[in-house]
Amino acid sequence: MEAYRYECANAHLETLARVISDLFPEQTLFSDRPADDGTPGLAVQWVAMRFGPTARRMTLTVRLPAPAYARYVAVPAAMRARSFAVLRAYVEAALGSLEEQYANGEAVPREVDIELGDEFA
């Protein structure tokens, strides 16, 4: 049994999922989730044990604006390290923000969206 589940029809999104998978617990599901306007998106669904007394299903959706995504796809695979680093930084910051909210006694949302900007690619 694979530690993570990748259900991405888009190979580029699956690559991005694999870049951040180690930030999440095993059994996390990564899947395509385009916005209504077709903007590419990657949904990360996992069961969080650290945001309350019981486990909660969480979803973090990473939105990739079409121009930035097109630039990312156009870059040769060997030159995508910067995009991977930006993605990891955004996801780590989002998870850190959730942990900070919980530590401060604030409600932690079950669904979080982050949008990568031009610095992504």
mmCIF file of C-alpha atoms in Angstrom, residues 6 8 10-22 24 30 40-42 44 62 64 69 72-73 80 83-85 87-88 91 116 120:
data_model
loop_
_atom_site.group_PDB
_atom_site.id
_atom_site.type_symbol
_atom_site.label_atom_id
_atom_site.label_comp_id
_atom_site.label_asym_id
_atom_site.label_seq_id
_atom_site.Cartn_x
_atom_site.Cartn_y
_atom_site.Cartn_z
ATOM 1 C CA TYR A 6 -2.027 10.481 -6.132
ATOM 2 C CA CYS A 8 -3.946 13.516 -10.599
ATOM 3 C CA ASN A 10 -2.339 15.968 -14.931
ATOM 4 C CA ALA A 11 1.266 14.712 -14.669
ATOM 5 C CA HIS A 12 2.552 18.218 -13.847
ATOM 6 C CA LEU A 13 0.220 18.461 -10.865
ATOM 7 C CA GLU A 14 1.235 15.006 -9.687
ATOM 8 C CA THR A 15 4.876 16.116 -9.777
ATOM 9 C CA LEU A 16 3.973 19.133 -7.646
ATOM 10 C CA ALA A 17 2.073 16.853 -5.254
ATOM 11 C CA ARG A 18 5.127 14.666 -4.837
ATOM 12 C CA VAL A 19 7.239 17.748 -4.041
ATOM 13 C CA ILE A 20 5.080 18.559 -0.988
ATOM 14 C CA SER A 21 3.858 15.106 0.031
ATOM 15 C CA ASP A 22 6.358 14.738 2.885
ATOM 16 C CA PHE A 24 1.607 15.682 5.187
ATOM 17 C CA PHE A 30 -3.567 14.527 -3.808
ATOM 18 C CA PRO A 40 -5.290 24.589 -12.415
ATOM 19 C CA GLY A 41 -5.466 23.516 -8.806
ATOM 20 C CA LEU A 42 -4.092 20.782 -6.595
ATOM 21 C CA VAL A 44 -4.563 17.980 -0.705
ATOM 22 C CA VAL A 62 -3.207 25.159 -4.155
ATOM 23 C CA LEU A 64 -1.940 28.054 -9.884
ATOM 24 C CA TYR A 69 1.316 27.611 -14.593
ATOM 25 C CA TYR A 72 6.105 26.428 -15.197
ATOM 26 C CA VAL A 73 5.084 23.886 -17.852
ATOM 27 C CA ARG A 80 11.998 23.624 -11.971
ATOM 28 C CA SER A 83 9.113 26.558 -8.568
ATOM 29 C CA PHE A 84 9.312 23.571 -6.235
ATOM 30 C CA ALA A 85 10.926 25.711 -3.524
ATOM 31 C CA LEU A 87 5.481 25.776 -3.666
ATOM 32 C CA ARG A 88 7.003 24.199 -0.539
ATOM 33 C CA VAL A 91 2.475 25.183 1.770
ATOM 34 C CA LEU A 116 0.738 30.931 -5.958
ATOM 35 C CA PHE A 120 6.116 30.430 -8.695
#
